[in-house]
mmCIF file of C-alpha atoms in Angstrom:
data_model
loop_
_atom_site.group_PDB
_atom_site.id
_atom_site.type_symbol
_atom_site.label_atom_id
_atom_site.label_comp_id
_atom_site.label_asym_id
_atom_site.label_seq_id
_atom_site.Cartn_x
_atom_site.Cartn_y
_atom_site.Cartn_z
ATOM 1 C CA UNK C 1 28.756 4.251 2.916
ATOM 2 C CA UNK C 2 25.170 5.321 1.476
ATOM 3 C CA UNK C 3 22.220 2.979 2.698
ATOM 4 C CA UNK C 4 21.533 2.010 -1.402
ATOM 5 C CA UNK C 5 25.473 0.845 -1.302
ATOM 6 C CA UNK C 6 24.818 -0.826 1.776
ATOM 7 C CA UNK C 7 21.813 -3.027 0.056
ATOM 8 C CA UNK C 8 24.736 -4.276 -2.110
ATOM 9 C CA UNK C 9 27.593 -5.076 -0.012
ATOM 10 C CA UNK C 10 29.259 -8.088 -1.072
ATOM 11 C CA UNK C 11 28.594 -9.046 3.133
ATOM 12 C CA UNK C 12 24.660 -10.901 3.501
ATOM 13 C CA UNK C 13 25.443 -9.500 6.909
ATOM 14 C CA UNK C 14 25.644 -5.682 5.794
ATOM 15 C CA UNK C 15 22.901 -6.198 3.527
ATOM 16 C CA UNK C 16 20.550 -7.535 6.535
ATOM 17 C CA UNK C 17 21.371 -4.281 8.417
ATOM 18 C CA UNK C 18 20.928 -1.844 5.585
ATOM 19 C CA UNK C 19 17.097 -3.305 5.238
ATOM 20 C CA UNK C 20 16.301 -3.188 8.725
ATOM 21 C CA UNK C 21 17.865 0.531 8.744
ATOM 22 C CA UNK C 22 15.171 1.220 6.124
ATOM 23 C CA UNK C 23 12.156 0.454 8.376
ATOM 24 C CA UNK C 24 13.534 2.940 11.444
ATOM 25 C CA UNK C 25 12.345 6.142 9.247
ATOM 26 C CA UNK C 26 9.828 8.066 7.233
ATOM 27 C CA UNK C 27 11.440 9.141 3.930
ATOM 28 C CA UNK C 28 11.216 11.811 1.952
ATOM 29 C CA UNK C 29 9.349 11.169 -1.768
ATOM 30 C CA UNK C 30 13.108 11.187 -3.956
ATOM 31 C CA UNK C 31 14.829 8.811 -1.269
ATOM 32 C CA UNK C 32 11.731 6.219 -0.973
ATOM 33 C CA UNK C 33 12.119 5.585 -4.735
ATOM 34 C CA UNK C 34 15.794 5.261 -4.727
ATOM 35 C CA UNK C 35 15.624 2.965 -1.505
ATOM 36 C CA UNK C 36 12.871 1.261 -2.906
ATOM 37 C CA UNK C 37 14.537 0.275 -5.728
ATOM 38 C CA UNK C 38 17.597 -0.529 -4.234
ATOM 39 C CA UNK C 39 15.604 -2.944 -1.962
ATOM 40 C CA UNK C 40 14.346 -4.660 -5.479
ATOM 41 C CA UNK C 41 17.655 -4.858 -6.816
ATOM 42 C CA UNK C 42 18.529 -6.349 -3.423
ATOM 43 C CA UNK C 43 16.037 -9.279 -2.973
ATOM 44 C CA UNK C 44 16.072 -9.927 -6.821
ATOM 45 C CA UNK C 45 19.945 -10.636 -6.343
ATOM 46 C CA UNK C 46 19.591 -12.352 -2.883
ATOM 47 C CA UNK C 47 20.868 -16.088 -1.679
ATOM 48 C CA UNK C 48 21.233 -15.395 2.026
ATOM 49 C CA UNK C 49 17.569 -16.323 3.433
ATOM 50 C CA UNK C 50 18.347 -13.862 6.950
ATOM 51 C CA UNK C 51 19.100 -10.793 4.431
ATOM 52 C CA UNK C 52 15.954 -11.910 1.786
ATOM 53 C CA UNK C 53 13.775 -11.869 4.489
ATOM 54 C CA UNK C 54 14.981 -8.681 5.973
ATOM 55 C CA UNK C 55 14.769 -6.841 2.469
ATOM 56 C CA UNK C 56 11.182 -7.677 1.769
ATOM 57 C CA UNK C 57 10.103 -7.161 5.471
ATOM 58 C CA UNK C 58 11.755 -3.546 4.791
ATOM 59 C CA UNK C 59 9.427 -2.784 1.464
ATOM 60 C CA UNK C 60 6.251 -1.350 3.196
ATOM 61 C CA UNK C 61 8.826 1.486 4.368
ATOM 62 C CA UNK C 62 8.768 2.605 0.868
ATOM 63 C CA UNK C 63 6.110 1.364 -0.602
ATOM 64 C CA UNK C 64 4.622 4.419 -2.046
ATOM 65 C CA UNK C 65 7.654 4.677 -4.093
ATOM 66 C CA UNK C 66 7.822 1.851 -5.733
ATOM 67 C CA UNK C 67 7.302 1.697 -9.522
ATOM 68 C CA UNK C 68 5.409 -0.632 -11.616
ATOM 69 C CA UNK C 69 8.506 -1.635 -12.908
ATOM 70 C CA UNK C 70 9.699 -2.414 -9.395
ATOM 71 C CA UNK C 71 6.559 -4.406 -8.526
ATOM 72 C CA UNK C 72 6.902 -6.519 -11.515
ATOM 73 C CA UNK C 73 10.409 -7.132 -10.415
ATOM 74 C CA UNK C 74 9.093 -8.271 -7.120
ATOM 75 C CA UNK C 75 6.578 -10.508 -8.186
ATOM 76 C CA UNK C 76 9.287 -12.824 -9.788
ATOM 77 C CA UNK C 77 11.075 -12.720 -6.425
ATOM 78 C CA UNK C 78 10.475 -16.738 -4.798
ATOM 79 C CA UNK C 79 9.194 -16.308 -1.242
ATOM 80 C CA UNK C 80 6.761 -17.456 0.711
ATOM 81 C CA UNK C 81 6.919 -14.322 3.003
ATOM 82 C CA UNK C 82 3.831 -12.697 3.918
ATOM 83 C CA UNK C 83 4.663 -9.012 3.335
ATOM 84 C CA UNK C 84 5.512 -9.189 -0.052
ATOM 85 C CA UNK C 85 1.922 -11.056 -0.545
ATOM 86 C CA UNK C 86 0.326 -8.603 0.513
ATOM 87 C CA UNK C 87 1.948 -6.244 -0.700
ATOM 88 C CA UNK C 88 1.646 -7.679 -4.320
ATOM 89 C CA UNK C 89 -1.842 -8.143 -4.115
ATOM 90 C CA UNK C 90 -2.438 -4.455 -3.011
ATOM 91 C CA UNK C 91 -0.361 -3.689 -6.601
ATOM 92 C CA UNK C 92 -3.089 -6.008 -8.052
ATOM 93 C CA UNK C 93 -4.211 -4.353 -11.259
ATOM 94 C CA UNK C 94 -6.587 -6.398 -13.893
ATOM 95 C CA UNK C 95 -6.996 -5.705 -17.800
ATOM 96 C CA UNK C 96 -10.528 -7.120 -18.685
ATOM 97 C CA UNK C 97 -9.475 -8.839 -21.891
ATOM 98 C CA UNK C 98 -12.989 -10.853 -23.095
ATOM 99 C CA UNK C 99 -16.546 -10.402 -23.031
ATOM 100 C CA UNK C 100 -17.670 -11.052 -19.442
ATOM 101 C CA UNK C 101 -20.401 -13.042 -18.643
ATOM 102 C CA UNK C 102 -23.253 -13.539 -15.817
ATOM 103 C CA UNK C 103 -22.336 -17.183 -13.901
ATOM 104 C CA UNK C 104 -25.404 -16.683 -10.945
ATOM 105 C CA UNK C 105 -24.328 -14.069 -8.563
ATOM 106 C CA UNK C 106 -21.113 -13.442 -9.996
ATOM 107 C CA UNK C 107 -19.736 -12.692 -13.370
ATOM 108 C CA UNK C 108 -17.087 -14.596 -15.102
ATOM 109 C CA UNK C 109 -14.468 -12.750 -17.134
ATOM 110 C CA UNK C 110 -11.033 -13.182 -18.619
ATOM 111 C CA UNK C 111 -8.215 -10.812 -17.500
ATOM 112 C CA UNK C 112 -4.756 -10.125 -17.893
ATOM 113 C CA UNK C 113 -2.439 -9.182 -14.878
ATOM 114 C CA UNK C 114 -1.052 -5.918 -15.900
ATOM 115 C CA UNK C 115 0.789 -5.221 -12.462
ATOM 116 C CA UNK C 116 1.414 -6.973 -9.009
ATOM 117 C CA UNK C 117 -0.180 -10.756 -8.086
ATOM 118 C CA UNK C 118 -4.055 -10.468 -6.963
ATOM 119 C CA UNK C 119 -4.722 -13.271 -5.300
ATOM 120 C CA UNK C 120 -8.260 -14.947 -4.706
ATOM 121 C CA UNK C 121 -10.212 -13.082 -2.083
ATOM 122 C CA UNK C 122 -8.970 -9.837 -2.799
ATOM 123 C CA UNK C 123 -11.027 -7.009 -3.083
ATOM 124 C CA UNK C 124 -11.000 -4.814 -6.666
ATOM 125 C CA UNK C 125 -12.567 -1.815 -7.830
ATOM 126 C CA UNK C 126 -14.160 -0.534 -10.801
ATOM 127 C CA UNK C 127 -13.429 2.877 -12.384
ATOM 128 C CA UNK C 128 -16.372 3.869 -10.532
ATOM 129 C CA UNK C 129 -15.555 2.920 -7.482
ATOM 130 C CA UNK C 130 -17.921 -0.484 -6.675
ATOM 131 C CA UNK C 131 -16.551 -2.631 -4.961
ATOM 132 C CA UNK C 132 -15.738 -6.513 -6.535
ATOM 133 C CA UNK C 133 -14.283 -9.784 -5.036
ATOM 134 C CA UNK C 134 -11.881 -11.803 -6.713
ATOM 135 C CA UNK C 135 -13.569 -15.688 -5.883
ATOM 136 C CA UNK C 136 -11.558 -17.800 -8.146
ATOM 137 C CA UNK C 137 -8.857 -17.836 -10.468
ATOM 138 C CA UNK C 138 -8.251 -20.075 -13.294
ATOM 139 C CA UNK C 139 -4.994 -20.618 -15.503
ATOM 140 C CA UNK C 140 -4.673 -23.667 -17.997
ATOM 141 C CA UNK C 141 -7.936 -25.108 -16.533
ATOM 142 C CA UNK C 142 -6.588 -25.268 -13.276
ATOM 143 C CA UNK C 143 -7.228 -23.574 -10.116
ATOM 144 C CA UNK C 144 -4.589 -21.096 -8.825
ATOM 145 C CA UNK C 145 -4.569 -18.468 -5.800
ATOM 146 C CA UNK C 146 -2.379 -15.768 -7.395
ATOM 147 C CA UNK C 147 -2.422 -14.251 -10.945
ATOM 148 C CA UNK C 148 0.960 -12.856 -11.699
ATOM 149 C CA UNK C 149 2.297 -10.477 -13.937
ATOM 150 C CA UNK C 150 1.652 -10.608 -17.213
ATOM 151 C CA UNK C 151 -0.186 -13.809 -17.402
ATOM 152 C CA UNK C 152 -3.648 -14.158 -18.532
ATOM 153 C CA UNK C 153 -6.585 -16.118 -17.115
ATOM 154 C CA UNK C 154 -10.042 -16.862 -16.483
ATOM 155 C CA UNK C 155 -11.573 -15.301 -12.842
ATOM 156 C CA UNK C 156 -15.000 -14.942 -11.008
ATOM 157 C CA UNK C 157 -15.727 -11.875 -9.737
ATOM 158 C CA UNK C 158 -18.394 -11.476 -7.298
ATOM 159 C CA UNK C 159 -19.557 -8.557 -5.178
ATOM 160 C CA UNK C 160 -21.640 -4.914 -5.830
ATOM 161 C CA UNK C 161 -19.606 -3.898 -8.806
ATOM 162 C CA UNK C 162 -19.624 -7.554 -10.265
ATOM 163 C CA UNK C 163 -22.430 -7.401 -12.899
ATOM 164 C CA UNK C 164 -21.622 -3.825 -14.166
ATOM 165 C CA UNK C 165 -18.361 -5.104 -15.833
ATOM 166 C CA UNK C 166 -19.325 -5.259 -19.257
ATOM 167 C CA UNK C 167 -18.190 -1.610 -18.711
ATOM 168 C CA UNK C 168 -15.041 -0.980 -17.843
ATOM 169 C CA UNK C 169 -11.862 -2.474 -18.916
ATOM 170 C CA UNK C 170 -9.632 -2.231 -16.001
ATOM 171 C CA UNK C 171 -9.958 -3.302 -12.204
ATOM 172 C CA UNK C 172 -7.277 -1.629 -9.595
ATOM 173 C CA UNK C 173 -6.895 -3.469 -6.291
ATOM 174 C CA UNK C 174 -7.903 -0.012 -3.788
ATOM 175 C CA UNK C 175 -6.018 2.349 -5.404
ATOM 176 C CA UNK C 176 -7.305 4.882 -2.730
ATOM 177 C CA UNK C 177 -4.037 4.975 -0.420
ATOM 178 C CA UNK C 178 -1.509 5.734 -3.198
ATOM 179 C CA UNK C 179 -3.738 8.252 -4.306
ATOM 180 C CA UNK C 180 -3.822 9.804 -1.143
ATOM 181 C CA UNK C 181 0.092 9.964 -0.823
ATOM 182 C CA UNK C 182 0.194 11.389 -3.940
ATOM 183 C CA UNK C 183 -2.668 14.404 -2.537
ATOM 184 C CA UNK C 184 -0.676 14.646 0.468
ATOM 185 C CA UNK C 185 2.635 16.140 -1.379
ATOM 186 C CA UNK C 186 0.577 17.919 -3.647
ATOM 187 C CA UNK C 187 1.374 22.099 -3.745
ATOM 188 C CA UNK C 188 -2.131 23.771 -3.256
ATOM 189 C CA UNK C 189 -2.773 23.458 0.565
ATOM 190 C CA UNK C 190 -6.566 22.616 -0.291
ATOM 191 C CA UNK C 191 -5.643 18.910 -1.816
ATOM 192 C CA UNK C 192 -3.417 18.304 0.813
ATOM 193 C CA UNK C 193 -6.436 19.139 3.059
ATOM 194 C CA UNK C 194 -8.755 16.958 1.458
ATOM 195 C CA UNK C 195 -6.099 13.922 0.940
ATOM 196 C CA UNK C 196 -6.156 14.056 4.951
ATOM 197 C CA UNK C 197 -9.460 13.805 4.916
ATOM 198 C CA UNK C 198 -9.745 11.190 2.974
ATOM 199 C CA UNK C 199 -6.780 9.254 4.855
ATOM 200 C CA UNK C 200 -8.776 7.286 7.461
ATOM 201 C CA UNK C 201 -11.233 5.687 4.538
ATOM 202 C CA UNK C 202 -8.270 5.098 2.089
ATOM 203 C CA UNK C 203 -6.816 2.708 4.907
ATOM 204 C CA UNK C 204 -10.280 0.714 5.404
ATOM 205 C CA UNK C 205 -10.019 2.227 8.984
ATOM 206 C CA UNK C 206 -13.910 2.450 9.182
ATOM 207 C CA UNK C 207 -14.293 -0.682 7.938
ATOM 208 C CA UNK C 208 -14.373 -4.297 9.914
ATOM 209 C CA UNK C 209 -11.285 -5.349 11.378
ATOM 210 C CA UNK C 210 -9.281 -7.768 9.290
ATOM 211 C CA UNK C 211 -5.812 -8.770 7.823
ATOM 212 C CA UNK C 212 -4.514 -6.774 4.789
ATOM 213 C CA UNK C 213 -7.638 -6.445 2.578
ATOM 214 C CA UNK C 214 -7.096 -9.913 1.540
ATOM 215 C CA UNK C 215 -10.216 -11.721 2.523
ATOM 216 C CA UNK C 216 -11.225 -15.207 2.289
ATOM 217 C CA UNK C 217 -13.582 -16.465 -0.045
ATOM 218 C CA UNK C 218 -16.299 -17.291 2.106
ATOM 219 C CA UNK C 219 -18.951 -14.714 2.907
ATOM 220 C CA UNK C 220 -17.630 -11.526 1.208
ATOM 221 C CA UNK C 221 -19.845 -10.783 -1.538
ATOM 222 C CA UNK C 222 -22.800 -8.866 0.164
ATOM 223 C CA UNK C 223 -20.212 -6.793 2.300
ATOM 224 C CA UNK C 224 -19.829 -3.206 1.091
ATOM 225 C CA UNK C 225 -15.950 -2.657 1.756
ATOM 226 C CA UNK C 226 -13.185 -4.635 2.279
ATOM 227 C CA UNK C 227 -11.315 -5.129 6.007
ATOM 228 C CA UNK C 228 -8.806 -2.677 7.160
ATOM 229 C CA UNK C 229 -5.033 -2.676 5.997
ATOM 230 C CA UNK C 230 -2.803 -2.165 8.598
ATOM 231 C CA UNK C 231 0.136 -1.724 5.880
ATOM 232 C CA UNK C 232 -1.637 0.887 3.994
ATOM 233 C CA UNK C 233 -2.548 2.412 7.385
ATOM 234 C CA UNK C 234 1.538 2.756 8.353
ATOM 235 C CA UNK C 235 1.971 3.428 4.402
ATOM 236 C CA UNK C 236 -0.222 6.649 5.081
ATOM 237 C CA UNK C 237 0.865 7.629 8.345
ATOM 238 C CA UNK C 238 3.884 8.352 7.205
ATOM 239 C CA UNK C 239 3.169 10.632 4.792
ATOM 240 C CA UNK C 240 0.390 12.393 6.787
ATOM 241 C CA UNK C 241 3.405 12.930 9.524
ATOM 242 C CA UNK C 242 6.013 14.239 7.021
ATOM 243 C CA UNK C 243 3.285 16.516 5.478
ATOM 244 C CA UNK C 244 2.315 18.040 8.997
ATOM 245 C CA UNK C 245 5.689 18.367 9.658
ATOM 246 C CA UNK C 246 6.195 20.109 6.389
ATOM 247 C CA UNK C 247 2.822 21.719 6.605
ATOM 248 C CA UNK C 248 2.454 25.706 6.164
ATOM 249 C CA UNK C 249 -1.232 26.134 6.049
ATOM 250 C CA UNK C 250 -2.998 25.812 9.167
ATOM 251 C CA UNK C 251 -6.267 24.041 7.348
ATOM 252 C CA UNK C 252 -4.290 21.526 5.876
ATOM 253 C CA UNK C 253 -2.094 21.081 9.110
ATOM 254 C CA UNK C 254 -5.494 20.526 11.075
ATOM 255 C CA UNK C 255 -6.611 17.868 8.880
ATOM 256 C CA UNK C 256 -3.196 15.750 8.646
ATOM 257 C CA UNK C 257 -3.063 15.753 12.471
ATOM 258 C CA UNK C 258 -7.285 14.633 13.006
ATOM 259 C CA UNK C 259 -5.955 12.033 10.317
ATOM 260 C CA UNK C 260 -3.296 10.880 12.143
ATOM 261 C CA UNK C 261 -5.383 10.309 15.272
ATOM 262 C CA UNK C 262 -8.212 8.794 13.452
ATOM 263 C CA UNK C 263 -5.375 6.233 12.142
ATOM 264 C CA UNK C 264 -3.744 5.917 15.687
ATOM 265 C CA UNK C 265 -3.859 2.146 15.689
ATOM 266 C CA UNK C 266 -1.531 2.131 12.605
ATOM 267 C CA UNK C 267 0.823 4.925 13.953
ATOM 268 C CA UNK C 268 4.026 3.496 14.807
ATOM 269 C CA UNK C 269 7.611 5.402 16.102
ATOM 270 C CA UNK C 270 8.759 6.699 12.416
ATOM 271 C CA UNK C 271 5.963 9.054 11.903
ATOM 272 C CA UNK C 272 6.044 9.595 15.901
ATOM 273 C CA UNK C 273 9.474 10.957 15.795
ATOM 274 C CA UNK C 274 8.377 13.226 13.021
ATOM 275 C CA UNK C 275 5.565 14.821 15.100
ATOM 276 C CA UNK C 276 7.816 15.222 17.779
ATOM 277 C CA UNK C 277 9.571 18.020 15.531
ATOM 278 C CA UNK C 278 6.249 20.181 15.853
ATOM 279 C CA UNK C 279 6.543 22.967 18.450
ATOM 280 C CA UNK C 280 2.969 22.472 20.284
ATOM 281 C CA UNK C 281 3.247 25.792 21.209
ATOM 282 C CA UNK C 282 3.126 27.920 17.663
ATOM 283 C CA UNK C 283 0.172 26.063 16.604
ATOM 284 C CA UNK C 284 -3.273 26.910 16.572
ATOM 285 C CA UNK C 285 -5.431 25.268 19.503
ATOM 286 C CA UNK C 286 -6.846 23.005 17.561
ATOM 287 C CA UNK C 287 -4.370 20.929 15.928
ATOM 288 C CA UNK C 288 -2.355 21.682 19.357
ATOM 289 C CA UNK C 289 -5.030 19.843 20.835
ATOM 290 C CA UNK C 290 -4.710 16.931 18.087
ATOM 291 C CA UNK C 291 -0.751 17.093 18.712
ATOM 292 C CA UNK C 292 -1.395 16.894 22.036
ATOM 293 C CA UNK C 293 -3.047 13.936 22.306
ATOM 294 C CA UNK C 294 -1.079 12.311 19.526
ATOM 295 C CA UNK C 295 2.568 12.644 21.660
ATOM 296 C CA UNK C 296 0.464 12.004 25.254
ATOM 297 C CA UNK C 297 2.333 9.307 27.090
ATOM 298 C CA UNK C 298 0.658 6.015 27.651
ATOM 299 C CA UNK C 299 -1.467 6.337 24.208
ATOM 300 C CA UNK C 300 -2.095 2.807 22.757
ATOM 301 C CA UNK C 301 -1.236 2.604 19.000
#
């Protein structure tokens, strides 16, 4: 039996295993979309609260497959778990549907939910790239911490990017990690390259330490970036160790590897046993020397 059958076994039992199965690997791009949206399927169908859990827990695995159509599927899942949170508000993408306006430091504006559940404290960002905080959400009147799919309502933005909205019409919750998966499977060796290089920023690795680029409320609207992800960091270790491990130009090779060791903290054993595939010895000296100290016994990750 496939792993996608296995997500719908009559048996909550098999179904538990199946999702757990799906966090022991790195996939390649076709099988995290059909896994993905087998694990949708899955928890959109789910009574038994051991397999639920276990099917959501599974979803970063595959995130960067998932569709909008999947997210939107997800967001009318009911569960209080944590991962899908998160990973909801990192879908988060806003339509700006009004006329903003100034209110102080921040900038009031009504938006529509086109995809995932931003939730208050989340970091957004402009077409441009500034940087805006979601303070407060309003639906009916009343206060709310999510905006979900679909619905409309009024928010306060605050933050660099804040008073330039009257430009744009969209806001993306970082967008930066999916873009880099997408760089990293791309067919000229020079994208691929510069995806890597990009890797350690697209996580928030340089940034302060945090929880899941959901902030609080309190304190973030002078900061310039928001808190590392440690989801998006797995997310893109991942698919910086299947591209090295794929990798036939030695450029590109030597930038996937210094982005996996820049991103060591988020490097778990999927993408490990992937780099354990390289043969040290056919590479050049540098990225040996990244390899190297990537597979070294003892390394803390």
């Amino acid at each position: 039996m496939g792993l996608t059958e296995q997500l719908g076994h009559p048996d909550p039992r098999q179904r538990e295993a199946a999702a757990r199965r799906v966090a022991l690997r790195v996939w390649e791009p076709e099988a995290e979309e059909a896994i993905g949206a087998a694990l949708v399927r899955a928890a959109g169908a789910e009574t038994e609260p051991g397999a639920l859990a276990a099917q959501l827990d599974a979803l970063p695995a595959v995130e960067a497959g998932l569709t909008d159509g999947d997210l939107h599927r997800l967001g009318l899942v009911r569960s209080d778990s944590p991962v899908l949170a998160r990973l909801l508000a990192r879908a988060g993408r806003l339509q700006i549907s009004a006329p903003v306006r100034p209110s102080g430091a921040a900038t009031l504006a009504v938006v529509r939910c086109l995809r995932g559940a931003p939730r208050t404290g989340l970091w957004l960002r402009t077409p441009d790239g500034a940087w805006t905080v979601l303070e407060r959400i309003e639906l009916y009147g009343r206060a709310a911490d999510r905006l979900d799919s679909g619905c409309t309502g009024r928010v306060l933005l605050s933050g660099p990017g804040a008073r330039g909205l009257g430009e744009w019409e969209r806001l993306d919750a970082d967008p930066r990690p999916r873009e880099c998966v997408r760089g990293l499977r791309a067919p000229d060796p020079r994208v691929r390259a510069l995806a890597a290089a990009g890797a350690a920023d697209a996580a928030g690795a340089a940034g302060p330490a945090g929880a899941g680029g959901v902030a609080g409320t309190g304190g973030t609207a002078g900061a310039d970036a928001p808190a590392a992800d440690p989801e998006a960091g797995r997310m893109l270790c991942a698919a910086l160790a299947r591209a090295a491990v794929a990798e036939t130009d030695p450029a590109a090779l030597e930038s996937e590897l210094a982005a996996l060791l820049g991103l060591a903290p988020f490097l778990g054993p999927p993408p490990l046993a992937l780099l354990h595939a390289l043969d040290a010895a056919t590479l050049p000296a540098r990225p040996r020397t990244y390899l190297d100290a990537l597979l070294r016994p003892g390394r803390t990750g």
